[in-house]
CSV table of C-alpha atoms and ligand atoms in Angstrom, one decimal:
chain,number,residue,atom,x,y,z
A,1,MET,CA,-48.7,223.7,118.5
A,2,GLU,CA,-51.1,220.7,119.0
A,3,THR,CA,-52.2,218.6,116.0
A,4,PRO,CA,-55.9,219.0,115.0
A,5,GLU,CA,-56.6,215.7,116.8
A,6,GLN,CA,-55.4,217.2,120.1
A,7,ARG,CA,-57.6,220.3,119.8
A,8,ILE,CA,-61.2,220.5,120.7
A,9,GLN,CA,-63.7,221.4,118.0
A,10,ILE,CA,-66.9,223.2,119.0
A,11,ALA,CA,-69.6,223.5,116.3
A,12,VAL,CA,-71.3,226.9,116.4
A,13,GLN,CA,-73.9,228.6,114.1
A,14,LYS,CA,-72.0,230.6,111.4
A,15,THR,CA,-74.6,233.4,110.9
A,16,GLY,CA,-77.9,233.5,112.7
A,17,ARG,CA,-79.8,234.1,115.9
A,18,LEU,CA,-77.4,232.0,118.0
A,19,THR,CA,-74.1,233.1,116.7
A,20,ASP,CA,-73.3,236.2,118.8
A,21,HIS,CA,-74.6,234.6,122.0
A,22,SER,CA,-72.7,231.4,121.5
A,23,ILE,CA,-69.4,233.2,120.8
A,24,ASP,CA,-69.9,235.6,123.6
A,25,LEU,CA,-70.5,232.7,126.0
A,26,LEU,CA,-67.3,230.9,125.0
A,27,GLU,CA,-65.3,234.2,125.3
A,28,ARG,CA,-66.7,234.6,128.8
A,29,CYS,CA,-65.2,231.1,129.5
A,30,GLY,CA,-61.8,232.7,128.9
A,31,LEU,CA,-61.4,231.7,125.2
A,32,LYS,CA,-59.6,234.2,123.0
A,33,LEU,CA,-60.6,233.7,119.3
A,34,THR,CA,-59.4,234.8,115.9
A,35,ARG,CA,-61.5,234.2,112.8
A,36,SER,CA,-59.9,232.5,109.8
A,37,LYS,CA,-59.9,234.5,106.5
A,38,ASP,CA,-62.7,232.3,105.0
A,39,GLN,CA,-64.7,232.9,108.3
A,40,LEU,CA,-65.3,229.2,108.7
A,41,ILE,CA,-63.2,228.6,111.8
A,42,CYS,CA,-62.4,230.6,114.9
A,43,TYR,CA,-59.1,229.6,116.3
A,44,GLY,CA,-58.6,229.6,120.0
A,45,GLU,CA,-55.4,231.6,120.7
A,46,ASN,CA,-54.9,230.7,124.4
A,47,MET,CA,-56.5,227.2,124.5
A,48,PRO,CA,-56.4,224.3,122.1
A,49,ILE,CA,-60.1,224.9,121.2
A,50,ASP,CA,-61.4,225.9,117.8
A,51,LEU,CA,-64.9,226.8,116.7
A,52,LEU,CA,-66.3,225.4,113.5
A,53,LEU,CA,-68.8,227.9,112.0
A,54,VAL,CA,-71.6,226.0,110.3
A,55,ARG,CA,-75.4,225.9,109.6
A,56,ASP,CA,-77.3,225.2,112.8
A,57,ASP,CA,-79.0,222.2,111.2
A,58,ASP,CA,-75.6,220.5,110.7
A,59,ILE,CA,-74.5,220.8,114.3
A,60,PRO,CA,-76.0,217.6,115.8
A,61,GLY,CA,-74.7,215.6,112.9
A,62,LEU,CA,-71.2,217.0,113.2
A,63,VAL,CA,-71.1,216.2,117.0
A,64,GLY,CA,-72.8,212.9,116.4
A,65,GLU,CA,-70.3,211.9,113.7
A,66,ASP,CA,-67.4,213.0,115.9
A,67,VAL,CA,-66.2,215.8,113.6
A,68,CYS,CA,-66.8,218.0,116.6
A,69,ASP,CA,-66.6,217.3,120.3
A,70,LEU,CA,-69.2,219.9,121.4
A,71,GLY,CA,-71.9,221.9,119.7
A,72,ILE,CA,-74.3,224.8,120.5
A,73,CYS,CA,-77.7,224.8,118.8
A,74,GLY,CA,-81.4,225.0,119.4
A,75,LEU,CA,-83.1,222.1,121.3
A,76,ASN,CA,-85.6,222.1,118.3
A,77,VAL,CA,-82.8,221.1,116.0
A,78,VAL,CA,-81.4,218.6,118.4
A,79,GLU,CA,-84.7,216.9,119.0
A,80,GLU,CA,-85.6,216.8,115.3
A,81,LYS,CA,-82.3,215.2,114.5
A,82,ARG,CA,-82.7,212.7,117.3
A,83,LEU,CA,-86.2,211.7,116.0
A,84,THR,CA,-84.9,211.5,112.4
A,85,ARG,CA,-82.1,209.2,113.5
A,86,GLU,CA,-84.5,207.1,115.5
A,87,SER,CA,-86.8,206.7,112.5
A,88,GLU,CA,-83.8,205.5,110.5
A,89,GLY,CA,-83.1,202.9,113.2
A,90,ARG,CA,-79.9,204.7,114.2
A,91,GLU,CA,-78.9,205.6,117.8
A,92,THR,CA,-78.4,209.2,118.9
A,93,SER,CA,-74.6,209.6,119.3
A,94,PHE,CA,-74.6,212.9,121.1
A,95,LYS,CA,-75.9,213.9,124.5
A,96,GLN,CA,-77.3,217.2,125.8
A,97,VAL,CA,-75.4,218.7,128.6
A,98,PHE,CA,-76.6,222.3,129.3
A,99,GLU,CA,-79.5,224.6,128.6
A,100,LEU,CA,-78.1,228.0,127.9
A,101,ASP,CA,-81.1,230.4,128.4
A,102,PHE,CA,-80.9,232.1,125.0
A,103,GLY,CA,-82.5,231.4,121.7
A,104,HIS,CA,-85.9,230.9,123.3
A,105,CYS,CA,-88.7,229.9,121.0
A,106,ARG,CA,-91.4,227.3,120.7
A,107,LEU,CA,-92.4,224.9,118.0
A,108,ALA,CA,-96.1,225.6,117.5
A,109,LEU,CA,-99.0,224.4,115.4
A,110,ALA,CA,-100.8,227.3,113.8
A,111,ALA,CA,-104.2,227.6,112.1
A,112,PRO,CA,-105.5,230.3,109.7
A,113,ASP,CA,-107.6,232.8,111.5
A,114,SER,CA,-110.7,231.7,109.5
A,115,VAL,CA,-110.4,228.0,110.6
A,116,GLU,CA,-112.0,226.8,113.8
A,117,TYR,CA,-109.8,224.7,116.0
A,118,GLU,CA,-111.3,222.4,118.6
A,119,GLY,CA,-108.2,220.4,119.6
A,120,PRO,CA,-106.0,217.8,117.9
A,121,SER,CA,-109.0,216.0,116.4
A,122,SER,CA,-109.5,219.1,114.1
A,123,LEU,CA,-106.2,218.0,112.4
A,124,GLU,CA,-107.6,214.6,111.3
A,125,ASN,CA,-107.0,214.1,107.5
A,126,THR,CA,-105.4,217.5,107.0
A,127,ARG,CA,-102.1,218.6,105.6
A,128,ILE,CA,-99.6,220.4,107.9
A,129,ALA,CA,-96.7,222.3,106.4
A,130,THR,CA,-93.4,222.1,108.4
A,131,SER,CA,-89.6,221.8,108.5
A,132,TYR,CA,-90.0,219.7,111.6
A,133,VAL,CA,-91.5,216.5,110.2
A,134,GLY,CA,-90.1,214.3,113.1
A,135,LEU,CA,-91.5,216.4,115.9
A,136,LEU,CA,-94.8,216.9,114.1
A,137,ASN,CA,-95.2,213.2,113.5
A,138,GLN,CA,-94.4,212.5,117.1
A,139,PHE,CA,-97.2,214.9,118.2
A,140,LEU,CA,-99.6,213.4,115.7
A,141,SER,CA,-98.9,209.8,116.8
A,142,THR,CA,-99.1,210.7,120.6
A,143,ASN,CA,-102.6,212.2,119.9
A,144,GLY,CA,-103.6,209.3,117.6
A,145,ILE,CA,-104.2,211.7,114.6
A,146,ASN,CA,-103.9,210.7,111.0
A,147,ALA,CA,-102.6,213.8,109.1
A,148,GLU,CA,-100.0,214.5,106.5
A,149,ALA,CA,-96.7,216.3,107.3
A,150,VAL,CA,-95.8,218.3,104.2
A,151,TYR,CA,-92.1,219.3,104.2
A,152,PHE,CA,-91.2,222.9,103.6
A,153,SER,CA,-87.6,224.0,104.0
A,154,GLY,CA,-88.5,227.7,104.7
A,155,ALA,CA,-91.4,230.2,104.5
A,156,VAL,CA,-93.7,227.7,106.0
A,157,GLU,CA,-96.2,230.4,107.0
A,158,ILE,CA,-97.2,230.9,103.3
A,159,ALA,CA,-98.3,227.3,102.8
A,160,PRO,CA,-102.0,227.8,103.6
A,161,LYS,CA,-102.2,230.8,101.2
A,162,LEU,CA,-100.6,228.7,98.5
A,163,GLY,CA,-103.2,225.9,99.1
A,164,ARG,CA,-100.5,223.5,100.0
A,165,ALA,CA,-101.6,222.8,103.6
A,166,GLU,CA,-104.5,223.5,106.0
A,167,TYR,CA,-102.2,224.1,109.1
A,168,ILE,CA,-98.5,224.9,109.7
A,169,CYS,CA,-96.1,223.8,112.4
A,170,ASP,CA,-93.2,226.2,112.8
A,171,LEU,CA,-91.0,228.0,115.3
A,172,VAL,CA,-92.5,231.1,117.0
A,173,SER,CA,-90.9,233.7,119.2
A,174,THR,CA,-92.9,236.9,119.2
A,175,GLY,CA,-95.7,235.6,117.1
A,176,GLY,CA,-95.4,238.6,114.7
A,177,THR,CA,-94.8,236.4,111.6
A,178,LEU,CA,-97.9,234.3,112.3
A,179,LYS,CA,-100.0,237.4,112.8
A,180,ALA,CA,-98.8,239.0,109.6
A,181,ASN,CA,-99.8,235.9,107.7
A,182,GLY,CA,-103.3,235.6,109.2
A,183,LEU,CA,-102.4,232.6,111.4
A,184,ARG,CA,-102.7,231.9,115.2
A,185,GLU,CA,-101.0,229.5,117.5
A,186,VAL,CA,-103.2,226.5,118.6
A,187,GLU,CA,-100.8,224.0,120.1
A,188,THR,CA,-97.2,224.1,121.5
A,189,LEU,CA,-95.2,221.0,120.6
A,190,LEU,CA,-91.8,222.0,122.1
A,191,ASN,CA,-90.4,224.8,124.2
A,192,SER,CA,-86.9,225.4,122.9
A,193,GLU,CA,-83.7,227.2,123.8
A,194,ALA,CA,-80.0,226.9,122.9
A,195,VAL,CA,-78.3,223.9,124.4
A,196,VAL,CA,-74.8,222.4,124.5
A,197,ILE,CA,-74.4,218.9,123.1
A,198,GLN,CA,-71.5,216.6,123.5
A,199,THR,CA,-70.2,213.6,121.6
A,200,GLN,CA,-70.9,210.2,123.2
A,201,LYS,CA,-67.6,208.8,121.8
A,202,PRO,CA,-64.9,208.2,124.5
A,203,LEU,CA,-62.1,210.7,124.1
A,204,GLY,CA,-58.5,210.4,125.0
A,205,ALA,CA,-57.6,211.4,128.5
A,206,GLU,CA,-56.1,214.8,127.5
A,207,LYS,CA,-59.0,215.8,125.3
A,208,GLN,CA,-61.5,214.6,127.9
A,209,ALA,CA,-59.8,216.8,130.5
A,210,LEU,CA,-60.1,219.8,128.2
A,211,VAL,CA,-63.8,219.1,127.5
A,212,ASP,CA,-64.4,218.8,131.2
A,213,LYS,CA,-62.6,222.0,131.8
A,214,ILE,CA,-64.6,224.0,129.2
A,215,LEU,CA,-67.9,222.4,130.5
A,216,GLN,CA,-67.0,223.4,134.1
A,217,ARG,CA,-66.3,227.0,133.0
A,218,LEU,CA,-69.6,227.1,131.0
A,219,ASP,CA,-71.4,225.9,134.2
A,220,GLY,CA,-69.7,228.7,136.1
A,221,VAL,CA,-70.6,231.3,133.5
A,222,LEU,CA,-74.2,230.1,133.5
A,223,GLN,CA,-74.4,230.1,137.3
A,224,VAL,CA,-73.0,233.6,137.8
A,225,ARG,CA,-75.5,235.1,135.4
A,226,GLU,CA,-78.3,234.8,138.0
A,227,SER,CA,-76.1,234.8,141.1
A,228,LYS,CA,-75.6,237.6,143.5
A,229,TYR,CA,-73.5,238.1,146.6
A,230,ILE,CA,-75.5,239.5,149.4
A,231,MET,CA,-74.3,241.1,152.7
A,232,LEU,CA,-76.4,242.3,155.6
A,233,HIS,CA,-76.5,242.8,159.3
A,234,ALA,CA,-79.0,240.7,161.2
A,235,PRO,CA,-80.2,240.5,164.8
A,236,LYS,CA,-79.1,237.1,166.2
A,237,SER,CA,-82.7,236.4,167.2
A,238,ALA,CA,-83.9,236.8,163.5
A,239,LEU,CA,-81.1,234.7,162.0
A,240,ALA,CA,-83.2,231.6,161.2
A,241,GLU,CA,-85.9,233.7,159.5
A,242,ILE,CA,-83.4,235.7,157.5
A,243,ARG,CA,-81.5,232.7,156.3
A,244,ALA,CA,-84.8,231.2,155.1
A,245,LEU,CA,-85.5,234.3,153.1
A,246,LEU,CA,-82.2,234.3,151.2
A,247,PRO,CA,-83.0,232.9,147.7
A,248,GLY,CA,-81.0,229.9,146.6
A,249,SER,CA,-78.2,230.2,149.2
A,250,GLU,CA,-76.8,227.1,150.8
A,251,ALA,CA,-74.4,227.9,153.7
A,252,PRO,CA,-74.2,231.6,154.5
A,253,THR,CA,-71.1,232.9,156.4
A,254,VAL,CA,-72.1,234.4,159.7
A,255,LEU,CA,-69.5,236.8,161.2
A,256,SER,CA,-69.5,238.7,164.5
A,257,LEU,CA,-69.8,242.5,164.4
A,258,ASP,CA,-67.3,244.5,166.3
A,259,GLY,CA,-68.9,246.2,169.3
A,260,SER,CA,-72.2,244.4,168.9
A,261,ASP,CA,-73.4,241.4,170.9
A,262,ASP,CA,-76.9,241.1,169.5
A,263,LYS,CA,-76.1,241.5,165.8
A,264,VAL,CA,-74.1,239.5,163.2
A,265,ALA,CA,-73.1,240.1,159.6
A,266,VAL,CA,-74.4,237.5,157.1
A,267,HIS,CA,-72.7,237.0,153.7
A,268,ALA,CA,-74.2,234.6,151.2
A,269,VAL,CA,-74.0,233.7,147.5
A,270,CYS,CA,-77.6,233.6,146.2
A,271,ARG,CA,-77.9,231.4,143.1
A,272,GLU,CA,-81.1,233.2,142.0
A,273,ASN,CA,-81.7,236.9,141.3
A,274,VAL,CA,-82.3,239.0,144.3
A,275,PHE,CA,-85.4,241.2,143.7
A,276,TRP,CA,-86.5,244.3,145.6
A,277,GLU,CA,-89.3,242.3,147.2
A,278,THR,CA,-86.7,239.9,148.8
A,279,LEU,CA,-84.7,242.9,150.2
A,280,GLU,CA,-87.9,244.4,151.6
A,281,ASN,CA,-88.8,241.1,153.2
A,282,LEU,CA,-85.3,240.8,154.7
A,283,LYS,CA,-85.6,244.3,156.1
A,284,ALA,CA,-89.0,243.5,157.5
A,285,ALA,CA,-87.5,240.5,159.3
A,286,GLY,CA,-84.9,242.8,161.0
A,287,ALA,CA,-82.0,242.9,158.5
A,288,SER,CA,-80.2,246.2,157.9
A,289,SER,CA,-77.2,247.5,155.9
A,290,LEU,CA,-78.2,245.3,152.9
A,291,LEU,CA,-75.8,245.2,150.0
A,292,VAL,CA,-76.2,243.1,146.8
A,293,LEU,CA,-73.2,242.6,144.5
A,294,PRO,CA,-72.9,240.9,141.1
A,295,VAL,CA,-70.7,237.8,141.0
A,296,GLU,CA,-68.0,237.9,138.3
A,297,LYS,CA,-66.8,234.3,138.3
A,298,MET,CA,-67.6,231.1,140.2
A,299,LEU,CA,-65.9,227.7,140.4
A,300,ALA,CA,-67.7,225.0,142.4
B,1,PRT,O1,-78.3,229.3,108.2
B,1,PRT,P1,-78.8,228.5,109.4
B,1,PRT,O2,-79.5,227.2,109.0
B,1,PRT,O3,-77.8,228.3,110.4
B,1,PRT,O4,-79.9,229.4,110.1
B,1,PRT,P2,-81.5,229.3,110.3
B,1,PRT,O5,-82.2,230.3,109.4
B,1,PRT,O6,-81.9,227.9,110.3
B,1,PRT,O7,-81.6,229.7,111.8
B,1,PRT,P3,-82.0,231.0,112.6
B,1,PRT,O8,-80.7,231.8,112.8
B,1,PRT,O9,-83.2,231.7,112.1
B,1,PRT,O10,-82.4,230.3,114.0
B,1,PRT,C1,-81.5,229.6,114.8
B,1,PRT,C2,-82.2,229.0,116.0
B,1,PRT,O11,-82.7,230.1,116.7
B,1,PRT,C3,-83.4,228.1,115.7
B,1,PRT,O12,-83.1,226.8,115.4
B,1,PRT,C4,-84.1,228.3,117.1
B,1,PRT,O13,-83.5,227.4,118.0
B,1,PRT,C5,-83.8,229.7,117.5
B,1,PRT,N1,-84.9,230.7,117.4
B,1,PRT,C6,-85.3,231.5,118.3
B,1,PRT,C7,-85.6,230.9,116.2
B,1,PRT,C8,-86.5,231.9,116.6
B,1,PRT,N2,-86.3,232.3,117.9
B,1,PRT,C9,-87.4,232.4,115.6
B,1,PRT,N3,-88.3,233.3,115.8
B,1,PRT,N4,-85.6,230.4,115.0
B,1,PRT,C10,-86.4,230.9,114.1
B,1,PRT,N5,-87.4,231.8,114.3
B,1,PRT,C11,-88.2,232.3,113.1
B,1,PRT,C12,-89.7,231.9,113.3
B,1,PRT,O14,-89.9,230.6,112.7
B,1,PRT,C13,-90.3,233.0,112.4
B,1,PRT,O15,-90.4,232.6,111.1
B,1,PRT,O16,-88.2,233.7,113.0
B,1,PRT,C14,-89.4,234.2,112.5
B,1,PRT,C15,-89.8,235.3,113.3
B,1,PRT,O17,-90.4,234.8,114.5
B,1,PRT,P4,-91.5,235.7,115.3
B,1,PRT,O18,-92.5,234.7,116.0
B,1,PRT,O19,-90.8,236.5,116.3
B,1,PRT,O20,-92.3,236.5,114.3
B,2,ZN,ZN1,-81.0,226.2,110.0
């Protein structure tokens, strides 16, 4: 068994919106996991990789301070941490490597329904409740606005009712929470989704090879999510047009068809989803016997 120093540590949210997606993604990279009794660590059974289950807000710090080699958390948390470090004169010691296409939300500025909003100038000399002081101050300074960010660690949406702020700046996904509290979105500060971050510290050769391997598998898992394998028959005369219609495919394989001089078979990996419209366009261009298959795994 490797010593802890030889194993890779990945920081993942313990309980929350990102937990299931993050663990599922790593399992799809081939990692078999067992949870420790205290539920704080998931041990990798078949690879020297362990997951540290923590609060999402702690993830950039753990990766930045080298406790963990990789982490999965929202871009909102990553950017807020980066700005906080910047304001303290410290460099960011983690880098973002992948966007993961889950945990989508936006950091938005919201106003009470009763308040008229005419653009950022309406914020002048107001108080804005938020957990995202860094991102809010960045927005205010970009727009040359003088307003006070009032820190709330949670339940930001009740701040106007409590008389603690005129506006709020918080994460929104469906908008249901804002609506239920008589608020409406007026500005988007950041579009966010879950991302993978990596330590900037140089690792030993063995550890680096393992980090590269897991990142390559993650890339493969992300690519196959949208990818399709498409097979069709095409008249040779329409080949150029048909190739141009194949979404996100680089070099399709063109094979001769037994007993046919004027038709060929075309096989291609399309790195984008193949919609019914695409199939209809291919058919209109002369393609026949169209078949679209999901891709299970991919290694570039
Ligand atoms: O305990 P821990 O600190 O780890 O959890 P947490 O409560 O801070 O995080 P969690 O699980 O709520 O969110 C984790 C990450 O999910 C966030 O950092 C975002 O990157 C992402 N995410 C996606 C969201 C939302 N969607 C979201 N809707 N995070 C929070 N919300 C909040 C929103 O602020 C609102 O109060 O959920 C509420 C419902 O949203 P609506 O707009 O759908 O009503
Ligand atoms: Zn949190």
